[in-house]
C-alpha positions as a Python dict, from the first residue, in 0.01 Angstrom:
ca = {
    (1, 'X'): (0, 0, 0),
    (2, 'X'): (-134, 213, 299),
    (3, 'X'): (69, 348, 593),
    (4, 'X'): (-74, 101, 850),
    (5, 'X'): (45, -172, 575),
    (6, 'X'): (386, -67, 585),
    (7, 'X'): (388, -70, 941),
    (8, 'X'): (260, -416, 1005),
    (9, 'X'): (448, -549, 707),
    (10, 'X'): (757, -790, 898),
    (11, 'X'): (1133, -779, 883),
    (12, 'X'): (1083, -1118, 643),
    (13, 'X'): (847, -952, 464),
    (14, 'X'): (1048, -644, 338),
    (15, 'X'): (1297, -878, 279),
    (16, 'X'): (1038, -1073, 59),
    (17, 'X'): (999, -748, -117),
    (18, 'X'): (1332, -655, -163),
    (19, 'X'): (1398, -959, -311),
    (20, 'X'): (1144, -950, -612),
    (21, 'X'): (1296, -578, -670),
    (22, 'X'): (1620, -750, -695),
    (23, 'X'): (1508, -1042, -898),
    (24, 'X'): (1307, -758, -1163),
    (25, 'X'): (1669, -540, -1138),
    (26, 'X'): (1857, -828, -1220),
    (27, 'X'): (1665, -922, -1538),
    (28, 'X'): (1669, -586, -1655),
    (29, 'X'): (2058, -591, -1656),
    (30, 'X'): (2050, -965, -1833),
    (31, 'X'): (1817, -784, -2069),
    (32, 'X'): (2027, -526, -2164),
    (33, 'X'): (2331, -721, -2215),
    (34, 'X'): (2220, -947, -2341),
    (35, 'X'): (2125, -702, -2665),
    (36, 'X'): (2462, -555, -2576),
    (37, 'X'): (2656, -908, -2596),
    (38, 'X'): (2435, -995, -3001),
    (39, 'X'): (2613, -595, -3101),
    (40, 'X'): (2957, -687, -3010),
    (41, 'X'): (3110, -523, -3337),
    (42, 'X'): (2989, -209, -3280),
    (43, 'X'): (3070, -233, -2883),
    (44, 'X'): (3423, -323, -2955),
    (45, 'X'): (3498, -172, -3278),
    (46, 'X'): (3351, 155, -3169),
    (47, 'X'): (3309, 198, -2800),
    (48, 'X'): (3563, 34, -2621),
    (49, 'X'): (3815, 105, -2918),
    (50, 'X'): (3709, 452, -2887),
    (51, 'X'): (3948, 614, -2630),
    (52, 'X'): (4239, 374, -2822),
    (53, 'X'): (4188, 603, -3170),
    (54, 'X'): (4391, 900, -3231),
    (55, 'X'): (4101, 1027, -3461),
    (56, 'X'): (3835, 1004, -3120),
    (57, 'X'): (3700, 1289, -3104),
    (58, 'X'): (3822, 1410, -2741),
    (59, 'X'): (4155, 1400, -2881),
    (60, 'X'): (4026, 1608, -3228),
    (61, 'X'): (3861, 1872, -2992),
    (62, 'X'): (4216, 1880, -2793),
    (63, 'X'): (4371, 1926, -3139),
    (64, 'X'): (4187, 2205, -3269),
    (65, 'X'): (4193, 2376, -2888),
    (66, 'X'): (4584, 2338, -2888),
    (67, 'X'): (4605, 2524, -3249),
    (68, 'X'): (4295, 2789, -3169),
    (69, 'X'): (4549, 2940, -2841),
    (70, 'X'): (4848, 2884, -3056),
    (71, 'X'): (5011, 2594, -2886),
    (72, 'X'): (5060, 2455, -3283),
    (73, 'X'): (5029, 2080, -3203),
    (74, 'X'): (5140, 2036, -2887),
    (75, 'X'): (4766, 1878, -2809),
    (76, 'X'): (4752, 1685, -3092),
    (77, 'X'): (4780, 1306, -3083),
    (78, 'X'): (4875, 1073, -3385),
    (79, 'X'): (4892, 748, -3252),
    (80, 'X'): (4924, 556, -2978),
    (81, 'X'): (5173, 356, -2871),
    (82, 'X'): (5066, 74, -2723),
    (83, 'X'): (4883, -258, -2894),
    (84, 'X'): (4598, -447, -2651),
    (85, 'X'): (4667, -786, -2657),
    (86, 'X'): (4533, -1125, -2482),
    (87, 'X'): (4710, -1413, -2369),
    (88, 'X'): (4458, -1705, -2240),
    (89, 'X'): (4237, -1890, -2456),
    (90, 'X'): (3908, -1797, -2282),
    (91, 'X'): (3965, -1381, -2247),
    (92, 'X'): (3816, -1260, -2529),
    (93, 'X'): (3470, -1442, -2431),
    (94, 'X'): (3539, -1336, -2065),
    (95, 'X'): (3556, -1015, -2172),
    (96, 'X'): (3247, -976, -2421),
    (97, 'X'): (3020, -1131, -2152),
    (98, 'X'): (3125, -927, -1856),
    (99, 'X'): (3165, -632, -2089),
    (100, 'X'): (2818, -710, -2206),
    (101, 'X'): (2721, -736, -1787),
    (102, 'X'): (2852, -320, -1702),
    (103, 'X'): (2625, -146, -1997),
    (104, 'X'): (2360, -379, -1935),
    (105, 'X'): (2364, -198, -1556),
    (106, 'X'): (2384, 101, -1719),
    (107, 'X'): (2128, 97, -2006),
    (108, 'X'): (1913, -17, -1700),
    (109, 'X'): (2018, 239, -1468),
    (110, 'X'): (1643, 399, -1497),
    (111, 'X'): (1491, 88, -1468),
    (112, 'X'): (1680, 28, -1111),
    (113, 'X'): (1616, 333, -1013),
    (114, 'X'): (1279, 286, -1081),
    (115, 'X'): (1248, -11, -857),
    (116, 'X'): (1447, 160, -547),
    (117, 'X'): (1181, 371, -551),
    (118, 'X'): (916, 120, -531),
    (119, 'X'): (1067, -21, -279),
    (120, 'X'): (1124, 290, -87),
    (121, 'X'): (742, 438, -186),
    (122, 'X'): (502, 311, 105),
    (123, 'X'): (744, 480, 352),
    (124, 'X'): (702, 777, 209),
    (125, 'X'): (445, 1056, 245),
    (126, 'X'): (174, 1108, -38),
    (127, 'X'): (302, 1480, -142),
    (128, 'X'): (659, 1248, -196),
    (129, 'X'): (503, 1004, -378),
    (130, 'X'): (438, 1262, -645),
    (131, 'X'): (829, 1361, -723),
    (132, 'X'): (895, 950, -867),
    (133, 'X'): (892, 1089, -1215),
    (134, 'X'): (1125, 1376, -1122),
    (135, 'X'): (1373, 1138, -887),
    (136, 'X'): (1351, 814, -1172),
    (137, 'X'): (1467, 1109, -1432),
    (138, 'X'): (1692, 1321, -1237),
    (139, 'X'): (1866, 1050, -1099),
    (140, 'X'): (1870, 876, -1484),
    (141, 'X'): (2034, 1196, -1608),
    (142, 'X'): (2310, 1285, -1425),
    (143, 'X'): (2392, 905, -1389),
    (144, 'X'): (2398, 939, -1788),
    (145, 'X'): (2586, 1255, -1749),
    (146, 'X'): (2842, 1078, -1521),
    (147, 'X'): (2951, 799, -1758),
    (148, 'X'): (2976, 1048, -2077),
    (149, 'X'): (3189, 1257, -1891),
    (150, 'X'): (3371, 960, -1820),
    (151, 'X'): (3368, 811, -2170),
    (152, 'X'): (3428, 1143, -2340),
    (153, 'X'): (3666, 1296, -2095),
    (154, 'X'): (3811, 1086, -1811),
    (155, 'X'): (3893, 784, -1995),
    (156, 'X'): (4075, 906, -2310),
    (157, 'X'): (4286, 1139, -2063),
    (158, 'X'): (4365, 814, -1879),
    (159, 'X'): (4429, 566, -2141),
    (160, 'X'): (4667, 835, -2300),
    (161, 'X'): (4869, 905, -2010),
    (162, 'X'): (4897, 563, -1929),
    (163, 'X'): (4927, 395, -2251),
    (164, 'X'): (5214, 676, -2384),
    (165, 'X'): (5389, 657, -1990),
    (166, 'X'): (5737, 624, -2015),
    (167, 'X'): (6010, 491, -1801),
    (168, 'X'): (6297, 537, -2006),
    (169, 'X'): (6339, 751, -2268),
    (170, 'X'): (6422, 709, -2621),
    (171, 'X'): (6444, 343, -2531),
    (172, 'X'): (6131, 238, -2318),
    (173, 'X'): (5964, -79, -2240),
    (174, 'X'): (5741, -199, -2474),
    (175, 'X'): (5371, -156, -2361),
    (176, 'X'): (5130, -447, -2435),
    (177, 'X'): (4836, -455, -2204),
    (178, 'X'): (4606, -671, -2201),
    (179, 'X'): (4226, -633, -2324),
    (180, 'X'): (4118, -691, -1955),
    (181, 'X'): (4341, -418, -1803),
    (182, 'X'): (4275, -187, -2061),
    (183, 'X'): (3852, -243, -2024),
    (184, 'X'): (3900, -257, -1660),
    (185, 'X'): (4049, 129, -1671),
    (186, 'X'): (3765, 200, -1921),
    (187, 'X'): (3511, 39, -1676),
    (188, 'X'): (3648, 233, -1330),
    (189, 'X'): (3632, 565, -1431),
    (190, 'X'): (3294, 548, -1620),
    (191, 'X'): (3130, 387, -1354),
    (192, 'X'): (3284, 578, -1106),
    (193, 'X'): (3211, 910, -1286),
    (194, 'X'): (2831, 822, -1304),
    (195, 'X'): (2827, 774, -921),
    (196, 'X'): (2965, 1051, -858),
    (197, 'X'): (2758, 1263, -1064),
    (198, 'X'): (2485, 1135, -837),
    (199, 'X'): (2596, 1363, -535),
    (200, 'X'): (2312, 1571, -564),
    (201, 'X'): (2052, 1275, -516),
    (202, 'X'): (2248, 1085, -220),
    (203, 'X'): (2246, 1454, -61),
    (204, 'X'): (1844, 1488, -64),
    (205, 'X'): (1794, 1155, 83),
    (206, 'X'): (2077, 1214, 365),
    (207, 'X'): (1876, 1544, 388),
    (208, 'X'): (1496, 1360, 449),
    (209, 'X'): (1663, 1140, 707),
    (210, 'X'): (1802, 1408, 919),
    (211, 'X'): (2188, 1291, 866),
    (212, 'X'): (2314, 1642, 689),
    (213, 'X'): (2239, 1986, 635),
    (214, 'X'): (2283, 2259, 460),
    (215, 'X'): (2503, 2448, 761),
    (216, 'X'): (2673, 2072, 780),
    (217, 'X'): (2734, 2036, 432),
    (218, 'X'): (2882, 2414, 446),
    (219, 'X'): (3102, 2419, 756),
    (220, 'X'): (3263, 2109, 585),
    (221, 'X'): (3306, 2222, 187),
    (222, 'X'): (3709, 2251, 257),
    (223, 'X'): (3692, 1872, 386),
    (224, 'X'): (3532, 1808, 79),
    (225, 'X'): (3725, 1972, -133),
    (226, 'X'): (4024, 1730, -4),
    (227, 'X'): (3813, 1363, -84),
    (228, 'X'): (3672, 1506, -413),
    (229, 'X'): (3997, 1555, -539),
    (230, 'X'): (4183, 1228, -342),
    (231, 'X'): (3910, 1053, -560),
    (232, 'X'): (3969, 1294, -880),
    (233, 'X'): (4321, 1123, -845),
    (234, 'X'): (4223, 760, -769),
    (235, 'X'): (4044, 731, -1121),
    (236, 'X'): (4230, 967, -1321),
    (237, 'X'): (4558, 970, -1423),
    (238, 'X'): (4829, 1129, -1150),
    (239, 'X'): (4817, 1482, -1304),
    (240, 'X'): (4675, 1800, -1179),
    (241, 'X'): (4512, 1881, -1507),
    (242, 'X'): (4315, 1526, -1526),
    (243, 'X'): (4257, 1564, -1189),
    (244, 'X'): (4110, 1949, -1168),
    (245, 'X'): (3877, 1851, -1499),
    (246, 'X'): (3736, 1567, -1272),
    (247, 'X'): (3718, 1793, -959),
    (248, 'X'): (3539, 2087, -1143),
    (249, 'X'): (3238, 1897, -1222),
    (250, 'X'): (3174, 1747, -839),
    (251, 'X'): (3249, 2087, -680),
    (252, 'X'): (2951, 2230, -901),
    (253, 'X'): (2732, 1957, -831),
    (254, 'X'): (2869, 1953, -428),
    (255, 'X'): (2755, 2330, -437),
    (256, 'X'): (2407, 2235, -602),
    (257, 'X'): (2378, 1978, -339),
    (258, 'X'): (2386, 2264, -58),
    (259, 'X'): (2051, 2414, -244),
    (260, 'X'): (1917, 2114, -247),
    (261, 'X'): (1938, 2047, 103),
    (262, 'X'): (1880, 2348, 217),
    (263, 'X'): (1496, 2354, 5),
    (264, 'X'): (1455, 1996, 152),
    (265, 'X'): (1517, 2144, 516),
    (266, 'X'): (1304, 2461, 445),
    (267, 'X'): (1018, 2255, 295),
    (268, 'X'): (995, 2027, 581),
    (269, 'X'): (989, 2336, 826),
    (270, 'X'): (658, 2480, 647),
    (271, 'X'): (544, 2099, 681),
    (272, 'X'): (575, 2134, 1029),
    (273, 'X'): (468, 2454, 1077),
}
């Protein structure tokens, strides 16, 4: 689609356009889980029971870490006290299909990404057009990136802080929670952790439309600092050590951002030069 066909092309008509992109997104994700939803042993037997196992193998690495520095076992985890249960007749389907719904978005996550960028294309210029492959995989990979660390790091921190909390000790309440609440934590900090990851992408589009810069993005690293780690602590658990290993990550990638913006700003001044 040429230039002067963007520019004609109506406020109904991008609309029209959006929509198919939608529709094409949408049966992606129905796609995907729906090959998710026919696996369901392996999704719930490994996966989501994952975090739940003493013998995962965050909590082995944690193990042989703790003994390595000589903290003995002080690391090491050898069960967990809390059994997931489910109390209405319908959750456990509930659960499979909307389970089945999040890695469906996320085994399509290129595939979306792919058409945003359609979408976005005949706005762009033709030396643009040329960087889809490296925005579809760039974006794909630290999205990826994102919900490992998540999986791998964020969630078994979480579900073993929260599942071994205790309110009194020696003689605590029994903790049962449900198979929704515990997916749900699963669900928030994966997701959120492969958003996140995809600072550096939000921050070259915000560049291209004139909205930040590198001497922006700079002046305000300490403001930064303070939401990166108010959300480190909104979906980890309410230590500083969960919280730091989530705010490590972003801080590197908020500092790659700055490069990024600041090539984006140089290359458009040798544009318009």
């Amino acid at each position: 689609m040429s230039k002067s066909e963007v520019n004609e092309m109506s406020f109904l008509d991008h609309l029209e356009e959006l929509r198919w992109h939608l529709i094409r997104s949408t049966l992606a994700i129905v796609l995907g889980g729906f090959i998710i939803f026919l696996n369901k042993a392996y999704v719930f037997g490994k996966l989501i029971q994952g975090p739940k196992d003493p013998n995962f193998i965050t909590y082995r690495l944690l193990c042989s870490i703790s003994k390595s520095i000589g903290l003995d076992d002080s690391f090491c985890i050898n069960e967990m006290s809390f059994t997931i249960i489910t109390t209405g007749m319908s959750d456990k389907f509930s659960i499979h299909v909307w389970t089945s719904i999040t890695l469906g978005v996320i085994i399509a996550f290129p595939y979306i990404l792919w058409e945003l960028w359609k979408f976005i294309k005949p706005g762009l210029h033709d030396n643009e057009k040329k960087h889809s492959k490296l925005f579809i995989f760039s974006g794909s990979l630290l999205f990826f990136l994102g919900v490992l660390f998540g999986y791998y790091i964020i969630a078994p921190l979480s579900v073993n802080f929260l599942g071994g909390y205790t309110l009194i000790p020696g003689n605590d309440i029994m903790a049962n929670p449900t198979i929704s609440s515990y997916i749900g934590v699963l669900r928030s900090v994966v997701l959120a952790s492969g958003l996140m990851f995809e600072l550096p992408i939000i921050i070259y589009f915000l560049t291209k439309i004139g909205l930040v810069t590198p001497e922006f993005l700079k002046k305000y690293r300490k403001h930064a600092l303070v939401v990166i780690l108010i959300l480190s602590a909104v979906i980890t658990p309410p230590d500083i050590t969960s919280q730091i290993i989530v705010a490590i990550p972003v801080l590197i990638l908020y500092q790659v951002s700055i490069y990024i913006s600041r090539y984006v700003i140089k290359k458009e001044q040798r544009r318009a030069a």
